[in-house]
Tab-separated table of C-alpha atoms and ligand atoms in Angstrom:
chain	number	residue	atom	x	y	z
A	1	MET	CA	104.024	39.386	-36.178
A	2	THR	CA	101.317	38.025	-34.391
A	3	ALA	CA	98.671	35.708	-36.475
A	4	THR	CA	95.344	38.303	-35.556
A	5	THR	CA	96.671	40.949	-37.497
A	6	THR	CA	97.368	39.546	-40.973
A	7	SER	CA	95.590	37.445	-42.972
A	8	GLY	CA	98.601	34.854	-42.033
A	9	LEU	CA	99.646	33.898	-45.748
A	10	ASP	CA	103.666	34.266	-45.181
A	11	GLU	CA	103.240	33.341	-41.999
A	12	GLU	CA	104.547	29.797	-39.948
A	13	THR	CA	102.398	28.362	-38.039
A	14	GLY	CA	101.334	24.692	-36.650
A	15	PRO	CA	99.005	22.568	-39.026
A	16	THR	CA	95.388	23.176	-38.486
A	17	ALA	CA	92.513	21.185	-39.343
A	18	LEU	CA	92.777	23.470	-42.871
A	19	SER	CA	95.902	22.505	-44.019
A	20	ILE	CA	95.721	19.061	-43.138
A	21	GLY	CA	92.536	18.888	-45.463
A	22	ARG	CA	94.214	20.679	-48.066
A	23	ARG	CA	97.158	18.150	-48.139
A	24	VAL	CA	94.353	15.275	-48.094
A	25	ARG	CA	92.838	16.799	-50.968
A	26	SER	CA	95.757	17.588	-53.009
A	27	LEU	CA	97.130	13.986	-52.321
A	28	ARG	CA	93.771	12.599	-53.563
A	29	ARG	CA	93.349	14.819	-56.859
A	30	ALA	CA	96.884	13.909	-57.850
A	31	GLN	CA	96.163	10.757	-57.527
A	32	GLY	CA	92.673	10.847	-59.745
A	33	LEU	CA	90.600	9.880	-56.400
A	34	THR	CA	87.510	11.198	-56.203
A	35	VAL	CA	85.921	12.193	-52.869
A	36	ALA	CA	83.906	9.053	-52.629
A	37	GLU	CA	86.280	6.881	-54.033
A	38	LEU	CA	89.041	7.895	-50.685
A	39	GLY	CA	86.089	7.715	-48.841
A	40	GLU	CA	85.886	3.873	-49.069
A	41	ARG	CA	88.993	3.367	-48.486
A	42	ILE	CA	88.934	4.572	-45.007
A	43	GLY	CA	85.378	3.301	-44.572
A	44	ARG	CA	83.271	6.841	-44.329
A	45	ALA	CA	81.061	8.442	-46.650
A	46	ALA	CA	81.810	10.716	-49.139
A	47	SER	CA	80.268	14.098	-47.305
A	48	GLN	CA	82.903	12.879	-44.607
A	49	VAL	CA	85.885	13.252	-46.755
A	50	SER	CA	84.655	16.843	-47.713
A	51	VAL	CA	84.010	18.005	-44.217
A	52	ILE	CA	87.430	16.778	-43.346
A	53	GLU	CA	88.905	18.413	-47.008
A	54	ASN	CA	87.071	22.029	-45.529
A	55	GLY	CA	88.708	21.546	-42.209
A	56	ARG	CA	85.701	21.468	-40.611
A	57	ARG	CA	87.072	18.619	-38.149
A	58	GLU	CA	89.665	18.154	-36.109
A	59	LEU	CA	90.793	14.630	-36.805
A	60	LYS	CA	92.308	12.170	-34.405
A	61	ILE	CA	95.400	10.345	-35.004
A	62	VAL	CA	94.417	6.977	-36.045
A	63	GLU	CA	92.395	8.770	-38.350
A	64	LEU	CA	95.396	10.368	-39.554
A	65	ARG	CA	96.956	7.327	-40.313
A	66	SER	CA	94.451	5.781	-41.844
A	67	LEU	CA	94.019	8.884	-44.445
A	68	ALA	CA	98.144	8.976	-44.799
A	69	GLN	CA	97.902	5.081	-45.307
A	70	ALA	CA	95.110	5.432	-47.700
A	71	LEU	CA	97.079	8.125	-49.640
A	72	GLY	CA	100.106	6.356	-49.914
A	73	THR	CA	102.087	8.781	-47.770
A	74	THR	CA	103.483	9.491	-44.193
A	75	LEU	CA	102.099	11.013	-41.087
A	76	ASP	CA	104.614	13.425	-41.289
A	77	ASP	CA	103.562	14.852	-44.821
A	78	LEU	CA	99.672	15.336	-43.711
A	79	LEU	CA	101.338	17.008	-40.940
A	80	ASP	CA	103.656	19.632	-42.904
A	81	PRO	CA	101.890	22.727	-42.595
A	82	ALA	CA	102.915	24.063	-45.670
A	83	PRO	CA	100.500	24.733	-47.933
A	84	PRO	CA	100.706	22.371	-50.934
A	85	SER	CA	99.707	25.069	-53.503
A	86	ARG	CA	99.583	29.210	-53.953
A	87	ARG	CA	96.006	28.348	-54.201
A	88	ASP	CA	95.976	26.280	-50.784
A	89	ALA	CA	97.665	29.086	-49.794
A	90	LEU	CA	95.151	31.534	-50.449
A	91	GLU	CA	92.185	29.817	-49.225
A	92	ILE	CA	93.942	29.190	-45.926
A	93	ALA	CA	94.733	32.323	-45.431
A	94	LEU	CA	91.306	33.912	-46.504
A	95	ALA	CA	89.619	31.159	-43.680
A	96	GLN	CA	91.447	32.533	-41.221
A	97	ALA	CA	90.782	36.233	-42.373
A	98	LEU	CA	87.095	35.133	-42.006
A	99	SER	CA	87.593	33.916	-38.583
A	100	GLY	CA	89.864	36.511	-37.203
A	101	PRO	CA	88.440	39.057	-34.991
A	102	LEU	CA	87.770	41.876	-37.695
A	103	ALA	CA	85.677	39.798	-39.467
A	104	GLN	CA	83.784	38.751	-36.512
A	105	THR	CA	82.820	42.515	-35.659
A	106	LEU	CA	81.755	43.333	-39.110
A	107	ALA	CA	78.864	40.116	-38.972
A	108	LEU	CA	80.064	39.051	-42.745
A	109	PRO	CA	78.153	36.319	-44.652
A	110	GLU	CA	80.011	33.481	-44.761
A	111	LEU	CA	82.040	32.543	-47.659
A	112	THR	CA	83.410	29.281	-49.011
A	113	PRO	CA	85.446	30.186	-51.987
A	114	ARG	CA	84.618	27.869	-55.084
A	115	LYS	CA	86.928	26.837	-57.964
A	116	GLY	CA	84.978	29.678	-60.328
A	117	MET	CA	86.639	32.632	-57.536
A	118	PRO	CA	89.763	33.717	-59.345
A	119	ASP	CA	92.722	34.132	-56.817
A	120	GLU	CA	92.770	37.445	-57.555
A	121	ALA	CA	89.305	38.277	-55.851
A	122	ILE	CA	90.899	36.230	-52.915
A	123	GLU	CA	93.947	37.877	-52.550
A	124	THR	CA	92.054	41.384	-53.063
A	125	ILE	CA	90.230	40.508	-49.924
A	126	LEU	CA	93.184	39.472	-47.914
A	127	THR	CA	95.082	42.916	-49.074
A	128	LEU	CA	91.836	44.929	-47.775
A	129	HIS	CA	91.980	42.992	-44.570
A	130	ASP	CA	95.092	43.653	-43.755
A	131	ALA	CA	94.912	47.153	-44.191
A	132	LEU	CA	91.445	47.340	-41.842
A	133	VAL	CA	93.603	45.663	-39.443
A	134	SER	CA	96.170	48.173	-39.314
A	135	LEU	CA	94.064	50.767	-39.808
A	136	HIS	CA	92.117	49.571	-36.843
A	137	GLU	CA	96.127	49.133	-34.838
A	138	ARG	CA	96.551	52.846	-35.628
A	139	ARG	CA	93.264	53.824	-34.330
A	140	ALA	CA	94.281	52.018	-31.214
A	141	SER	CA	97.206	53.534	-30.555
A	142	THR	CA	95.784	56.225	-28.546
A	143	PRO	CA	98.506	57.945	-26.173
A	144	GLU	CA	100.307	59.051	-29.353
A	145	GLU	CA	96.784	60.674	-30.271
A	146	ALA	CA	95.962	61.455	-27.035
A	147	ARG	CA	99.406	63.091	-26.670
A	148	ARG	CA	99.457	64.987	-29.629
A	149	ALA	CA	95.613	66.702	-29.265
A	150	ASN	CA	96.850	67.312	-25.070
A	151	THR	CA	99.766	69.105	-27.042
A	152	ALA	CA	97.449	71.454	-29.386
A	153	LEU	CA	95.304	72.050	-26.699
A	154	ARG	CA	98.036	73.243	-24.237
A	155	ALA	CA	99.135	75.828	-26.928
A	156	THR	CA	95.586	77.343	-27.254
A	157	GLN	CA	95.464	77.490	-23.604
A	158	ARG	CA	98.623	79.390	-23.514
A	159	GLU	CA	97.198	81.742	-26.163
A	160	ARG	CA	94.058	82.809	-24.227
A	161	GLY	CA	95.677	82.988	-21.028
A	162	ASN	CA	93.876	79.975	-19.624
A	163	HIS	CA	90.580	82.275	-19.078
A	164	TYR	CA	87.415	81.501	-20.817
A	165	PRO	CA	85.519	84.530	-20.881
A	166	GLU	CA	82.112	82.236	-22.295
A	167	LEU	CA	82.483	79.883	-19.363
A	168	GLU	CA	82.624	82.826	-16.613
A	169	THR	CA	79.255	83.993	-18.064
A	170	VAL	CA	77.591	80.042	-18.010
A	171	ALA	CA	78.701	80.331	-14.335
A	172	SER	CA	77.231	83.640	-13.281
A	173	GLY	CA	74.225	83.153	-14.710
A	174	LEU	CA	73.951	79.675	-13.534
A	175	LEU	CA	74.649	81.210	-10.034
A	176	GLY	CA	72.539	84.246	-10.525
A	177	ALA	CA	69.591	81.479	-11.007
A	178	ILE	CA	70.355	80.274	-8.078
A	179	ASP	CA	70.449	83.690	-6.050
A	180	HIS	CA	74.156	82.535	-5.032
A	181	ARG	CA	76.207	85.689	-3.572
A	182	GLY	CA	79.913	84.393	-3.323
A	183	GLY	CA	81.833	82.717	-1.303
A	184	PRO	CA	81.692	78.757	-0.777
A	185	LEU	CA	78.800	76.780	-2.738
A	186	SER	CA	77.901	74.011	-0.657
A	187	HIS	CA	76.722	71.130	-1.510
A	188	SER	CA	73.309	72.068	-0.881
A	189	ALA	CA	73.496	74.985	-3.216
A	190	ALA	CA	74.876	72.609	-5.939
A	191	THR	CA	72.010	70.482	-5.711
A	192	GLU	CA	69.786	73.647	-5.809
A	193	LEU	CA	71.481	74.115	-9.220
A	194	ALA	CA	70.991	70.827	-10.511
A	195	HIS	CA	66.820	71.506	-9.543
A	196	HIS	CA	67.169	74.587	-11.699
A	197	LEU	CA	67.995	72.791	-14.803
A	198	GLY	CA	65.375	70.749	-14.464
A	199	LEU	CA	67.947	67.357	-13.125
A	200	SER	CA	67.028	65.483	-10.478
A	201	LEU	CA	69.957	63.391	-8.596
A	202	HIS	CA	70.280	59.569	-8.018
A	203	TYR	CA	72.499	58.166	-5.359
A	204	VAL	CA	73.618	54.540	-6.646
A	205	HIS	CA	75.791	51.823	-5.910
A	206	ASP	CA	76.178	50.235	-9.234
A	207	LEU	CA	77.248	53.464	-11.317
A	208	PRO	CA	79.350	51.710	-14.243
A	209	VAL	CA	83.060	51.705	-13.165
A	210	THR	CA	83.888	53.319	-16.508
A	211	THR	CA	81.892	56.413	-15.559
A	212	ARG	CA	82.207	59.524	-12.590
A	213	SER	CA	78.516	59.880	-13.431
A	214	VAL	CA	75.569	59.019	-15.912
A	215	THR	CA	72.655	61.411	-17.124
A	216	ASP	CA	69.522	60.374	-18.464
A	217	ALA	CA	69.086	63.179	-20.415
A	218	ARG	CA	65.270	62.258	-21.380
A	219	HIS	CA	64.196	61.534	-17.717
A	220	GLY	CA	66.763	64.748	-16.371
A	221	ARG	CA	68.284	62.762	-13.742
A	222	ILE	CA	72.113	62.449	-12.763
A	223	TYR	CA	73.515	59.134	-11.070
A	224	LEU	CA	76.142	59.869	-9.013
A	225	PRO	CA	78.419	57.213	-6.581
A	226	ILE	CA	77.092	57.172	-3.272
A	227	ARG	CA	80.897	55.836	-2.040
A	228	GLN	CA	82.949	58.916	-1.591
A	229	ASP	CA	85.963	58.259	0.228
A	230	GLY	CA	85.713	60.848	1.829
A	231	ALA	CA	86.166	63.310	-1.487
A	232	ASP	CA	84.560	66.374	-2.505
A	233	ARG	CA	80.326	65.455	-3.007
A	234	ARG	CA	80.465	68.729	-5.305
A	235	VAL	CA	83.595	67.805	-7.570
A	236	PRO	CA	81.801	64.810	-9.956
A	237	LEU	CA	78.125	66.778	-9.575
A	238	LEU	CA	79.490	70.431	-10.748
A	239	GLN	CA	80.983	68.359	-13.475
A	240	ALA	CA	78.198	66.404	-14.244
A	241	LEU	CA	75.852	69.779	-14.435
A	242	ALA	CA	78.737	71.835	-16.353
A	243	ALA	CA	78.383	68.967	-18.871
A	244	HIS	CA	74.719	69.375	-19.218
A	245	ALA	CA	74.725	73.215	-19.108
A	246	LEU	CA	77.383	72.814	-22.384
A	247	ASP	CA	75.152	70.157	-23.885
A	248	HIS	CA	78.489	67.361	-23.997
A	249	ARG	CA	77.282	64.729	-26.350
A	250	GLU	CA	79.761	61.753	-26.511
A	251	PRO	CA	82.994	63.019	-27.236
A	252	THR	CA	84.217	61.797	-31.010
A	253	ASP	CA	87.873	61.818	-30.778
A	254	TYR	CA	90.474	62.650	-28.220
A	255	ALA	CA	90.787	66.316	-29.203
A	256	ASP	CA	87.050	66.321	-28.311
A	257	LEU	CA	87.435	64.436	-25.265
A	258	LEU	CA	89.867	66.858	-23.831
A	259	ARG	CA	88.310	69.815	-24.790
A	260	GLN	CA	85.093	68.919	-22.985
A	261	ARG	CA	86.866	68.002	-20.419
A	262	VAL	CA	88.755	71.495	-19.741
A	263	GLU	CA	85.582	72.952	-19.971
A	264	VAL	CA	83.918	70.696	-17.654
A	265	ASN	CA	86.608	71.320	-15.018
A	266	TYR	CA	87.158	74.907	-15.780
A	267	LEU	CA	82.811	75.217	-15.270
A	268	ALA	CA	83.345	73.082	-12.115
A	269	GLY	CA	85.945	75.548	-10.827
A	270	ALA	CA	84.359	78.746	-12.138
A	271	LEU	CA	80.759	77.718	-9.997
A	272	MET	CA	82.990	76.470	-6.980
A	273	MET	CA	84.755	79.769	-7.077
A	274	PRO	CA	83.380	82.763	-8.656
A	275	GLU	CA	84.916	84.566	-11.105
A	276	ARG	CA	83.692	88.010	-9.353
A	277	SER	CA	84.295	87.059	-5.244
A	278	ALA	CA	87.606	85.548	-6.503
A	279	VAL	CA	88.993	88.049	-8.128
A	280	GLU	CA	88.150	90.682	-5.221
A	281	LEU	CA	89.938	88.547	-3.155
A	282	LEU	CA	93.081	87.708	-4.944
A	283	SER	CA	93.248	91.637	-6.321
A	284	ALA	CA	92.970	92.610	-2.229
A	285	ALA	CA	95.860	89.799	-1.509
A	286	LYS	CA	97.975	91.695	-4.892
A	287	GLY	CA	97.678	94.895	-3.008
A	288	ASN	CA	98.967	93.815	0.147
A	289	ARG	CA	101.834	91.616	-1.334
A	290	GLU	CA	99.939	88.025	-0.294
A	291	LEU	CA	98.709	86.267	-3.266
A	292	SER	CA	99.093	82.725	-2.372
A	293	VAL	CA	96.916	79.730	-3.331
A	294	GLU	CA	96.147	78.383	0.119
A	295	ASP	CA	94.220	81.423	0.635
A	296	LEU	CA	91.987	80.827	-2.302
A	297	ARG	CA	91.884	76.949	-1.509
A	298	ASP	CA	90.631	78.117	2.482
A	299	ALA	CA	88.214	81.055	1.154
A	300	PHE	CA	86.562	78.809	-0.950
A	301	ALA	CA	86.867	75.564	0.476
A	302	VAL	CA	88.592	74.008	-2.621
A	303	SER	CA	91.357	71.572	-2.902
A	304	TYR	CA	94.656	72.629	-3.255
A	305	GLU	CA	94.562	71.514	-6.806
A	306	GLN	CA	91.091	73.175	-7.642
A	307	ALA	CA	92.407	76.419	-6.001
A	308	ALA	CA	96.262	76.426	-8.060
A	309	HIS	CA	93.817	75.544	-11.121
A	310	ARG	CA	91.269	78.584	-10.194
A	311	PHE	CA	94.452	80.658	-9.652
A	312	THR	CA	95.956	80.586	-13.051
A	313	ASN	CA	92.792	80.839	-14.617
A	314	LEU	CA	92.492	84.500	-13.157
A	315	ALA	CA	96.192	85.098	-12.912
A	316	THR	CA	96.893	86.939	-16.522
A	317	GLU	CA	93.366	88.156	-16.894
A	318	HIS	CA	92.448	90.027	-13.889
A	319	LEU	CA	96.540	90.223	-11.508
A	320	ASP	CA	98.171	90.519	-15.001
A	321	LEU	CA	100.892	87.946	-14.145
A	322	PRO	CA	102.256	85.577	-16.209
A	323	VAL	CA	101.970	81.837	-14.375
A	324	HIS	CA	103.002	78.393	-14.755
A	325	PHE	CA	101.084	75.060	-13.055
A	326	LEU	CA	102.131	71.435	-12.636
A	327	LYS	CA	101.196	68.342	-11.393
A	328	VAL	CA	104.065	66.331	-10.414
A	329	SER	CA	104.113	62.202	-9.233
A	330	ALA	CA	105.931	61.225	-6.760
A	331	SER	CA	108.605	59.946	-9.264
A	332	GLY	CA	108.962	63.480	-10.722
A	333	VAL	CA	106.910	62.364	-13.752
A	334	LEU	CA	104.800	65.635	-15.035
A	335	THR	CA	101.190	64.424	-15.521
A	336	LYS	CA	99.631	68.130	-15.971
A	337	ALA	CA	100.737	71.228	-16.963
A	338	TYR	CA	100.243	74.847	-17.893
A	339	GLU	CA	102.565	78.257	-18.433
A	340	ASN	CA	102.088	81.198	-20.548
A	341	ASP	CA	105.606	82.875	-18.648
A	342	ALA	CA	107.845	81.239	-21.119
A	343	VAL	CA	108.940	78.403	-17.954
A	344	LYS	CA	110.440	75.687	-19.975
A	345	PHE	CA	109.041	71.934	-19.281
A	346	PRO	CA	110.990	68.925	-20.233
A	347	GLN	CA	109.712	67.819	-23.473
A	348	ASP	CA	110.424	64.713	-25.871
A	349	ALA	CA	111.274	65.043	-29.492
A	350	LEU	CA	107.398	65.827	-30.315
A	351	GLY	CA	106.832	68.360	-28.013
A	352	HIS	CA	104.858	66.523	-25.499
A	353	VAL	CA	105.346	67.319	-21.729
A	354	GLU	CA	103.111	64.901	-20.034
A	355	GLY	CA	105.025	61.749	-18.624
A	356	GLN	CA	108.327	63.428	-19.109
A	357	ARG	CA	110.534	63.537	-15.661
A	358	VAL	CA	110.902	67.404	-13.953
A	359	CYS	CA	114.246	68.653	-13.471
A	360	ARG	CA	115.152	67.141	-9.435
A	361	ARG	CA	116.303	71.374	-8.532
A	362	TRP	CA	112.586	72.313	-9.031
A	363	SER	CA	110.427	72.946	-6.585
A	364	ALA	CA	108.141	70.715	-7.834
A	365	ARG	CA	110.451	67.836	-7.080
A	366	GLN	CA	112.002	69.526	-4.102
A	367	VAL	CA	109.211	69.422	-2.129
A	368	PHE	CA	109.105	66.211	-1.650
A	369	GLU	CA	112.484	65.751	-0.033
A	370	ARG	CA	111.321	68.275	2.479
A	371	ASP	CA	110.548	66.594	6.318
A	372	ASP	CA	107.783	68.409	6.315
A	373	ARG	CA	106.408	67.647	2.964
A	374	TYR	CA	102.422	68.618	3.186
A	375	GLY	CA	103.223	72.472	3.883
A	376	ILE	CA	103.430	74.999	1.719
A	377	TYR	CA	107.239	75.105	0.329
A	378	HIS	CA	108.121	77.924	-1.505
A	379	GLN	CA	111.369	78.411	-3.645
A	380	TYR	CA	113.474	80.076	-6.558
A	381	THR	CA	114.938	78.390	-9.274
A	382	ASP	CA	117.755	80.042	-11.116
A	383	LYS	CA	117.122	78.163	-15.100
A	384	PRO	CA	118.918	78.694	-18.150
A	385	ASN	CA	116.263	81.251	-19.052
A	386	GLY	CA	115.976	83.425	-15.800
A	387	THR	CA	114.942	83.208	-12.451
A	388	TYR	CA	111.300	81.978	-11.048
A	389	TRP	CA	109.760	81.855	-8.244
A	390	CYS	CA	107.551	78.410	-7.127
A	391	THR	CA	105.456	77.752	-4.517
A	392	SER	CA	104.650	73.801	-3.883
A	393	SER	CA	102.456	71.578	-1.994
A	394	VAL	CA	102.062	67.790	-1.786
A	395	GLN	CA	98.808	65.952	-2.455
A	396	SER	CA	97.850	63.017	-2.244
A	397	ASP	CA	95.178	60.806	-3.715
A	398	PRO	CA	94.089	57.184	-3.549
A	399	SER	CA	97.178	56.506	-6.178
A	400	GLY	CA	99.962	57.704	-4.010
A	401	ASP	CA	101.620	61.330	-3.697
A	402	TYR	CA	102.048	64.342	-5.610
A	403	SER	CA	103.005	67.863	-6.121
A	404	VAL	CA	100.923	70.908	-7.211
A	405	SER	CA	103.270	73.675	-8.186
A	406	VAL	CA	102.687	77.283	-9.260
A	407	GLY	CA	105.116	79.557	-10.188
A	408	THR	CA	105.870	83.134	-12.126
A	409	GLN	CA	109.081	84.813	-13.154
A	410	TYR	CA	111.512	86.295	-10.301
A	411	GLN	CA	110.328	90.118	-11.540
A	412	HIS	CA	106.540	89.371	-10.520
A	413	SER	CA	107.678	87.108	-6.911
A	414	LYS	CA	106.975	90.587	-5.434
A	415	TRP	CA	103.533	90.079	-5.225
A	416	PHE	CA	103.603	86.816	-3.269
A	417	ARG	CA	103.698	85.345	0.358
A	418	GLY	CA	106.254	83.204	0.440
A	419	ARG	CA	108.748	85.728	-1.951
A	420	ASP	CA	110.999	86.227	1.582
A	421	THR	CA	112.300	82.447	0.977
A	422	THR	CA	115.569	81.996	1.002
A	423	THR	CA	115.707	78.600	-0.295
A	424	ARG	CA	117.784	78.438	-3.981
A	425	GLN	CA	118.206	76.052	-6.661
A	426	ALA	CA	120.236	76.454	-10.149
A	427	SER	CA	118.828	74.364	-12.263
A	428	THR	CA	120.420	73.790	-15.978
A	429	CYS	CA	118.466	71.157	-17.587
A	430	PRO	CA	117.887	69.631	-20.340
A	431	ASP	CA	121.954	69.690	-19.666
A	432	LEU	CA	122.583	66.339	-18.701
A	433	GLY	CA	125.030	67.349	-16.380
A	434	CYS	CA	122.056	69.112	-14.047
A	435	CYS	CA	120.499	66.052	-12.925
A	436	LYS	CA	119.455	63.284	-15.433
A	437	GLU	CA	123.288	61.579	-15.119
A	438	PRO	CA	124.175	59.836	-11.507
A	439	ARG	CA	127.017	62.300	-9.609
A	440	GLU	CA	130.825	61.307	-10.505
A	441	GLY	CA	132.453	58.677	-9.259
A	442	LEU	CA	128.825	56.745	-8.328
A	443	ALA	CA	128.392	55.534	-12.277
A	444	GLY	CA	131.664	53.633	-11.424
A	445	ARG	CA	130.964	52.426	-8.704
A	446	TRP	CA	127.355	51.043	-9.577
A	447	ASP	CA	127.208	50.593	-13.075
A	448	GLU	CA	128.077	46.765	-12.923
A	449	SER	CA	125.926	45.719	-9.559
A	450	ALA	CA	122.661	47.860	-9.865
A	451	ARG	CA	119.822	45.469	-10.558
A	452	PRO	CA	116.538	47.214	-9.540
A	453	SER	CA	113.346	45.298	-10.223
A	454	ALA	CA	110.915	48.037	-12.271
A	455	ARG	CA	107.553	48.849	-10.801
A	456	ILE	CA	105.850	48.340	-13.992
A	457	ASN	CA	102.701	50.559	-15.051
A	458	SER	CA	99.671	48.168	-15.560
A	459	SER	CA	97.918	50.556	-18.153
A	460	LEU	CA	101.803	51.099	-19.999
A	461	LEU	CA	99.966	47.715	-22.244
A	462	ALA	CA	96.759	48.262	-21.909
A	463	ALA	CA	95.581	51.307	-24.010
A	464	THR	CA	91.980	52.466	-23.950
A	465	PRO	CA	89.363	49.941	-25.436
A	466	SER	CA	89.123	50.543	-29.283
A	467	GLY	CA	86.233	51.851	-30.586
A	468	SER	CA	85.462	54.859	-28.272
A	469	ALA	CA	88.474	58.026	-27.329
A	470	THR	CA	86.861	57.442	-23.761
A	471	GLY	CA	87.000	53.210	-22.573
A	472	ILE	CA	83.212	54.129	-21.328
A	473	ASP	CA	81.614	50.597	-21.507
A	474	ARG	CA	78.076	51.895	-23.354
A	475	VAL	CA	76.942	48.443	-22.856
A	476	ALA	CA	77.305	48.815	-18.867
A	477	VAL	CA	75.837	51.914	-18.993
A	478	TYR	CA	72.502	51.074	-21.343
A	479	GLU	CA	72.345	48.306	-18.650
A	480	PHE	CA	72.195	50.407	-15.972
A	481	LEU	CA	70.317	52.867	-17.114
A	482	GLU	CA	67.641	50.269	-18.345
A	483	ALA	CA	67.891	49.212	-14.573
A	484	HIS	CA	67.245	52.452	-13.028
A	485	SER	CA	64.854	54.123	-15.543
A	486	PRO	CA	61.550	55.260	-14.202
A	487	GLY	CA	59.917	54.420	-17.296
A	488	ASP	CA	58.629	56.028	-20.151
A	489	ALA	CA	55.086	57.806	-18.834
B	501	ZN	ZN1	117.785	69.408	-13.734
């Protein structure tokens, strides 16, 4: 337990100026001395003794010795951190609570407990303080809250086959307004879309690091980063336009944040791959039994991941195909997932799938073990609840390699390019004998002598700063807007 999380009533801590002061006061009173009399003995004014007794000054060792002598006690006794009485314990705890981080955020007026203040009053304040601190701690335990919200969101996506007609309508309305006739949406068309929405674009070097864009709704400006590192410049722009078109405000909690993110990404995808022309292309491909994510990617000049994601929006609604989608890190950990084809993602006791390790026999992991890991990979996998066909591709971003996979049940694989693959794997996960335990003999040989050094994920210990579900630094954003504002003419 740390000193910042409780009022400190039951804690073992070293002596503080206040604990020493309270021992001085207790000893002085026991001897029937006034502050003035004690002051005389140590050559100080009465007011100085009060300052010491209230713990408002750190004492030097010579001063401590002189006090101990004046009170007929030892230095050790003065330095004993144990409060001399229950009342002193309460007052010390109150002082600690009122100088702690919670009280500082509340800007409370200074409170010095007077003699007439009952113990119960102090106890009540301490109890309320501790309850508030623990409430904040629970709020700050964001990973669990985020995971819960994400699992709930995935269930609603599954129910609607990951298709959002209202967002498709918004997308086709916007594209109609700039007379876009299908095919890839160029960066200049995206810019035209911004102007249609009454927004001007400003590319800057000093975008706050906690943001991917900042919209100044009052002046109709969108600020975007200049540096792109070869990334698709349309994406942050379209995401900002989508948030503006959907009138997204700062999210109030994780559920809100994730819903907004899904809507923004969906709308940005629907703008880059308009429903009508994408469905035309996919339907023709299905007719030729040549369905593929890579053709969608190439036709609309988007990333493989964007194409795979967009494919899941349209496959069930327009092609009558149940599908699954997963994004898996090079270490095998699932970071994004969607399914309505009953594929069983690994999950924890609470039903969360993100952060779980995917079966090593699955296409999403086998693709990493191939020589040609950046090509398109196809595989059949016999799973406990049936055979699935999957297509996987390894992608890279600054944080490393990851695989993006799309798959479906065996009976629907006949519509896809790559159905003729002879690669087949068997997975019996979550059965431990599948891939989660070392092969026979290996454990016996290595149990005692393997000493791997873990690479710790720094985000493991740092939750999102409290007070905001997004982690956005509002101070930085306001200062940024102030610096770039054209003024309020
Ligand atoms: Zn397995």
